[in-house]
Amino acid sequence: MEDAYARSVSEVLDFFEVDSTKGLTDTQVSQHARLYGKNVLPEGERTPFWKLVFKQFDDLLVKILIAAAVVSFVLALINGETGLTAFLEPSVILLILAANAAVGVITETNAEKALEELRAYQADIATVLRNGCFSILPATELVPGDVVEVSVGSKIPADMRMIEMLSDQLRVDQAILTGESSSVEKDLESTIATNAVYQDKTNILFSGTVVVAGRARAVVIGVGANTAMGNIRDSMLQTDDEVTPLKKKLDEFGTFLAKVIAGICVLVWIVNIGHFRDPSHGGFLRGAIHYFKIAVALAVAAIPEGLPAVVTTCLALGTKRMARLNAIVRSLPSVETLGCTTVICSDKTGTLTTNMMSVSKICVVNYVQHGPAVAEFGVSGTTYAPEGFIFDSSGIQLEFPAQLPCLLHIAMCSALCNESLLQYNPDKGNYEKIGESTEVALRVLAEKVGLPGFDSMPYALNMLSKHERASYCNHYWENQFKKVSVLEFSRDRKMMSVLCSHKQMEIMFSKGAPESIISRCTNILCNSDGSTVPLTATLRTELESRFHSFAGKETLRCLALALKIMPNGQQILTIDDEKELTFIGLVGMLDPPREEVRNAMLSCMTAGIRVIVVTGDNKSTAESVCRKIGAFDHLVDFVGCSYTAAEFEELPAMQQTVALQRLALFTRVEPSHKRMLVEALQNQNEVVAMTGDGVNDAPALKKADIGIAMGSGTAVAKSASDMVLADDNFATIVAAVAEGRAIYNNTKQFIRYMISSNIGEVVCIFVAAVLGIPDTLAPVQLLWVNLVTDGLPATAIGFNKQDSDVMKAKPRKVGEAVVTGWLFFRYLVIGAYVGLATVAGFIWWFVYAETGPKLPYAELMNFDTCSTRETTYPCSIFEDRHPSTVSMTVLVVVEMFNALNNLSENQSLLVIPPWSNLWLVASIILTMLFHILILYVPPLSTLFSVTPLSWAEWTVILYLSCPVIIIDEILKFFSRNSYGIRFNFRFRRFDALPKKELRDK
């Protein structure tokens, strides 16, 4: 029944044909079960494991690598190769791909846990009226029309319409749906609100929420998927995971690289068609296969096999640094996404505020001799910890607050007229509440006031253990006054009273809504001397004025406190006793903003990140909190920047688009609105981070580019998120954004390093093929260079230090290519030099080396006809391992020098020296040790087709490698000066990564 909240009790009962005094009959239960289904959340269709595995290989570069591995293996078999040499290259490639696939499968499996966690919020049992009798049944057996009784502590088993109140009031904690900490009072009246949200449906009990006060009966109107919890599940199922900006750019880069690789491979094969018939190949077909193998080697050289592993490693390093900042990353790619976040949609309660009600203002009557004088006191402390001080109106701290009569009696009333508990949790290291937030705030106030008669108060309290300190003063008052009778809070009276006995004297303490308490008061307690005087009309007006100021301008939640001396021996309280009260004081409380939030929000503005506060709270309260945070001081008013969900939905489409660009506060929201907001912002090409803690937030967290759950939040929210804030603090998000930007900068640096290195390998093979000289590098040697010598320095580049101005730059555009324009030109130049130096080392050994054959260059170019001609040298010289060892070593050493170039994009090595990143220095040393190991240890040198080198050969290698630093220093100089800017403009027209629309909607 969709609109049960707008129908009367009788209409709802008639709809389900149920008698509220007898419940459903067994026949009706069977009919309704067939008609409406079972009261369980249906299991979503899980992605089969094999599909998850295959999904990880759905990438163009990965497919090319798999093809290269298969072709390499087949060609090895055709050539008669057996053993380790035939399997080495394809095996290593497949191992890398398997490792990357494993990481992807684990990440996607975690995402599906959110739906499983949702089941934990379903009730297990329910007290149901059937056939005129109450019985306790499994909640799964409920059907629409069932009459259910709920009481304090009950978990609501299905969506239900209230039909009968069995106590003065019923309050429900529905924070998992609305995110708001305060419990909601329920009633029987139908709702007439249009576009009603959960907060407006005060006659509906929602599945999974918990009763915190009272007792009532309700009729089931929705079960299973047709509940508020079911709607959240459906929304999560409809949400596809967003691909991160870095993943998109790497995918585009892969597509671009694949086209280039295909083109060059075909070109190399076509260029050498004339050599297919060379006698050295043994026939046209074998010649074609030989040059096809070279093309495959070229593909292996062009693809940075280690790129996925290095990206994963760099992101993992970032997650460790974030964990130290209290940001626990659940999804590695989200680390980088933070760096380009343009909008943060932040929950108000618990993120911008402490989610702990706290008394901040006290109002009492000081004296009345010379006209009414109302005194105000401020209270410090923003958590449930009994730590804080009381200040007078001039800001001076009160040394002994309990010596003032009104403050003393406020402490008494707060401790006694109270049904909550405050305790210390040693496991979490914080103070926790049991009961209503407002009542716990009063208990904390009693602790801050302290006890009378001790000069050492309140400092003596600091000597207590935290467990004792939690309620020491409250326990003192509870021991001094014995509770005799309690008159519970009711909606019509809007107050609560408790009768206490103290030294043969009976006193009634009352607390409640200020308008209810003040109207029942005839006297006031004076704070100056403790005297009781009549409450005059003038003084009553003054108190009401202060109350309206607290509640209106300062949006504080106000309670008034009063007492009354009762006749000796009275044991029972009645409503008639709640009159002729003595007014004690007025307290104003709020969910206070976190102290560090203001600076964090200002950092966001500096960094070009917009913050939108999203809350289920009402508009005026939320606007007041935003003012207190201080982050919206730049706004003259909230007109055009603050909307309720209903107001926003009523706007025409064009106005919604304009409103989104100015939106700063979004109130009275429910789950569907949060998800709608995320989608609307993403349609405007914004990168959205969404925070949340309740079950209601899960769909939006899943939909956002990066979902951020609170550490104190629900398991569902955490499972649907990419990141969890251990301290629930907005400031932690800002620190994480800075870390995300630094990680992206480092990621960009090592991607450029690997690209320039791979360009060098491609140039090496391509030039050798065009010149017609022997193969400079064997495929297994290329694989070694790509994995070990490229991988270690590239990973170490991830340790480059964060720039000091990382949060002063605007967010990078999500369409920004990893390598574009002038930078691509720079790395083409570097790559070309790397390739040419490698070929030069190969030719040098044949033509000029003292230990080489000193062949004429023409002979080297005609090596393939050696067996058919008379030569002064043996043809076996072309099988010598020295030349390929020299070229491979040149490639390794030149890439080590190139790694130093990537300490900074534009800064010279004279400004940022190598020792600024000791990890990089260590990785270069380790890489060279590995390389020397394979050169000089026989089994390894045989495996990689290399041989030991002489000192003379090492000298030439260093001469060929060093110039790469000089070349890049010149290019960096141009980048830092106007020439670089001019070149940047010139080359910006053709991006290395083709631009395309980021979001395919």
CSV table of N, CA and C in Angstrom, one decimal, residues 379-428:
chain,number,residue,atom,x,y,z
A,379,VAL,N,28.7,27.1,27.9
A,379,VAL,CA,29.2,25.9,28.3
A,379,VAL,C,30.1,25.3,27.2
A,380,SER,N,31.4,25.0,27.6
A,380,SER,CA,32.3,24.5,26.6
A,380,SER,C,32.3,22.9,26.6
A,381,GLY,N,32.9,22.3,25.6
A,381,GLY,CA,32.8,20.9,25.4
A,381,GLY,C,31.8,20.5,24.4
A,382,THR,N,32.2,19.7,23.4
A,382,THR,CA,31.3,19.4,22.3
A,382,THR,C,31.0,17.9,22.2
A,383,THR,N,31.4,17.1,23.2
A,383,THR,CA,31.2,15.6,23.1
A,383,THR,C,30.5,15.2,24.4
A,384,TYR,N,30.3,13.8,24.5
A,384,TYR,CA,29.7,13.3,25.7
A,384,TYR,C,30.7,13.1,26.8
A,385,ALA,N,32.0,13.5,26.6
A,385,ALA,CA,33.0,13.4,27.6
A,385,ALA,C,32.6,14.5,28.7
A,386,PRO,N,32.7,14.2,30.0
A,386,PRO,CA,32.4,15.1,31.0
A,386,PRO,C,33.5,16.1,31.2
A,387,GLU,N,33.9,16.7,30.2
A,387,GLU,CA,35.1,17.7,30.2
A,387,GLU,C,34.6,19.0,29.6
A,388,GLY,N,34.7,20.1,30.3
A,388,GLY,CA,34.3,21.4,29.8
A,388,GLY,C,34.1,22.3,31.0
A,389,PHE,N,33.9,23.6,30.7
A,389,PHE,CA,33.8,24.6,31.7
A,389,PHE,C,32.5,25.4,31.4
A,390,ILE,N,32.1,26.2,32.5
A,390,ILE,CA,31.0,27.1,32.4
A,390,ILE,C,31.5,28.5,32.5
A,391,PHE,N,31.1,29.4,31.6
A,391,PHE,CA,31.5,30.8,31.5
A,391,PHE,C,30.4,31.7,31.7
A,392,ASP,N,30.7,32.9,32.4
A,392,ASP,CA,29.6,33.9,32.5
A,392,ASP,C,29.5,34.7,31.2
A,393,SER,N,28.6,35.7,31.2
A,393,SER,CA,28.3,36.4,30.0
A,393,SER,C,29.5,37.2,29.4
A,394,SER,N,30.4,37.5,30.3
A,394,SER,CA,31.6,38.2,29.8
A,394,SER,C,32.8,37.3,29.4
A,395,GLY,N,32.5,36.0,29.4
A,395,GLY,CA,33.5,35.0,29.0
A,395,GLY,C,34.4,34.5,30.0
A,396,ILE,N,34.2,34.9,31.3
A,396,ILE,CA,35.1,34.5,32.4
A,396,ILE,C,34.7,33.1,32.9
A,397,GLN,N,35.6,32.2,33.1
A,397,GLN,CA,35.3,30.9,33.6
A,397,GLN,C,34.9,30.9,35.0
A,398,LEU,N,33.8,30.2,35.3
A,398,LEU,CA,33.4,30.0,36.7
A,398,LEU,C,34.2,29.0,37.4
A,399,GLU,N,34.8,29.4,38.5
A,399,GLU,CA,35.7,28.4,39.2
A,399,GLU,C,34.9,27.3,39.9
A,400,PHE,N,33.8,27.8,40.6
A,400,PHE,CA,33.0,26.8,41.3
A,400,PHE,C,31.5,27.0,40.9
A,401,PRO,N,31.1,26.4,39.8
A,401,PRO,CA,29.7,26.6,39.3
A,401,PRO,C,28.6,26.2,40.3
A,402,ALA,N,28.9,25.1,41.0
A,402,ALA,CA,27.9,24.5,41.9
A,402,ALA,C,27.6,25.4,43.1
A,403,GLN,N,28.4,26.5,43.3
A,403,GLN,CA,28.1,27.5,44.4
A,403,GLN,C,26.9,28.4,44.0
A,404,LEU,N,26.6,28.5,42.7
A,404,LEU,CA,25.5,29.3,42.3
A,404,LEU,C,24.2,28.5,42.4
A,405,PRO,N,23.2,29.1,43.1
A,405,PRO,CA,21.9,28.3,43.4
A,405,PRO,C,21.3,27.7,42.1
A,406,CYS,N,21.1,28.5,41.1
A,406,CYS,CA,20.4,28.0,39.9
A,406,CYS,C,21.2,26.9,39.2
A,407,LEU,N,22.5,27.1,39.1
A,407,LEU,CA,23.3,26.1,38.4
A,407,LEU,C,23.3,24.8,39.2
A,408,LEU,N,23.3,24.9,40.5
A,408,LEU,CA,23.3,23.8,41.4
A,408,LEU,C,22.0,23.0,41.2
A,409,HIS,N,20.9,23.7,41.2
A,409,HIS,CA,19.6,23.0,41.0
A,409,HIS,C,19.4,22.5,39.6
A,410,ILE,N,20.0,23.2,38.6
A,410,ILE,CA,19.9,22.7,37.2
A,410,ILE,C,20.6,21.3,37.2
A,411,ALA,N,21.8,21.2,37.9
A,411,ALA,CA,22.5,20.0,37.9
A,411,ALA,C,21.7,18.9,38.6
A,412,MET,N,21.0,19.2,39.7
A,412,MET,CA,20.2,18.2,40.4
A,412,MET,C,19.1,17.7,39.4
A,413,CYS,N,18.4,18.7,38.8
A,413,CYS,CA,17.2,18.3,38.0
A,413,CYS,C,17.7,17.5,36.8
A,414,SER,N,18.9,17.9,36.2
A,414,SER,CA,19.4,17.2,35.0
A,414,SER,C,19.7,15.8,35.4
A,415,ALA,N,20.2,15.5,36.6
A,415,ALA,CA,20.6,14.2,37.0
A,415,ALA,C,19.4,13.3,37.4
A,416,LEU,N,18.4,13.9,38.0
A,416,LEU,CA,17.3,13.1,38.5
A,416,LEU,C,16.2,13.0,37.6
A,417,CYS,N,15.8,14.0,36.9
A,417,CYS,CA,14.7,13.9,35.9
A,417,CYS,C,15.3,13.4,34.6
A,418,ASN,N,15.7,12.2,34.6
A,418,ASN,CA,16.5,11.7,33.5
A,418,ASN,C,16.5,10.2,33.5
A,419,GLU,N,16.3,9.6,32.3
A,419,GLU,CA,16.3,8.1,32.2
A,419,GLU,C,17.4,7.5,31.3
A,420,SER,N,18.4,8.4,31.0
A,420,SER,CA,19.5,7.9,30.1
A,420,SER,C,20.7,7.5,31.0
A,421,LEU,N,21.7,6.9,30.3
A,421,LEU,CA,22.9,6.5,31.0
A,421,LEU,C,24.1,7.1,30.2
A,422,LEU,N,25.2,7.4,30.9
A,422,LEU,CA,26.4,7.8,30.2
A,422,LEU,C,27.5,6.9,30.8
A,423,GLN,N,28.3,6.2,29.9
A,423,GLN,CA,29.3,5.3,30.3
A,423,GLN,C,30.5,5.4,29.4
A,424,TYR,N,31.7,4.9,30.0
A,424,TYR,CA,32.9,5.0,29.3
A,424,TYR,C,33.2,3.6,28.6
A,425,ASN,N,33.5,3.6,27.3
A,425,ASN,CA,33.8,2.4,26.6
A,425,ASN,C,35.3,2.3,26.5
A,426,PRO,N,36.0,1.4,27.3
A,426,PRO,CA,37.5,1.3,27.2
A,426,PRO,C,38.0,0.8,25.9
A,427,ASP,N,37.2,0.0,25.2
A,427,ASP,CA,37.6,-0.6,23.9
A,427,ASP,C,37.7,0.5,22.8
A,428,LYS,N,36.7,1.4,22.8
A,428,LYS,CA,36.8,2.5,21.8
A,428,LYS,C,37.5,3.8,22.3
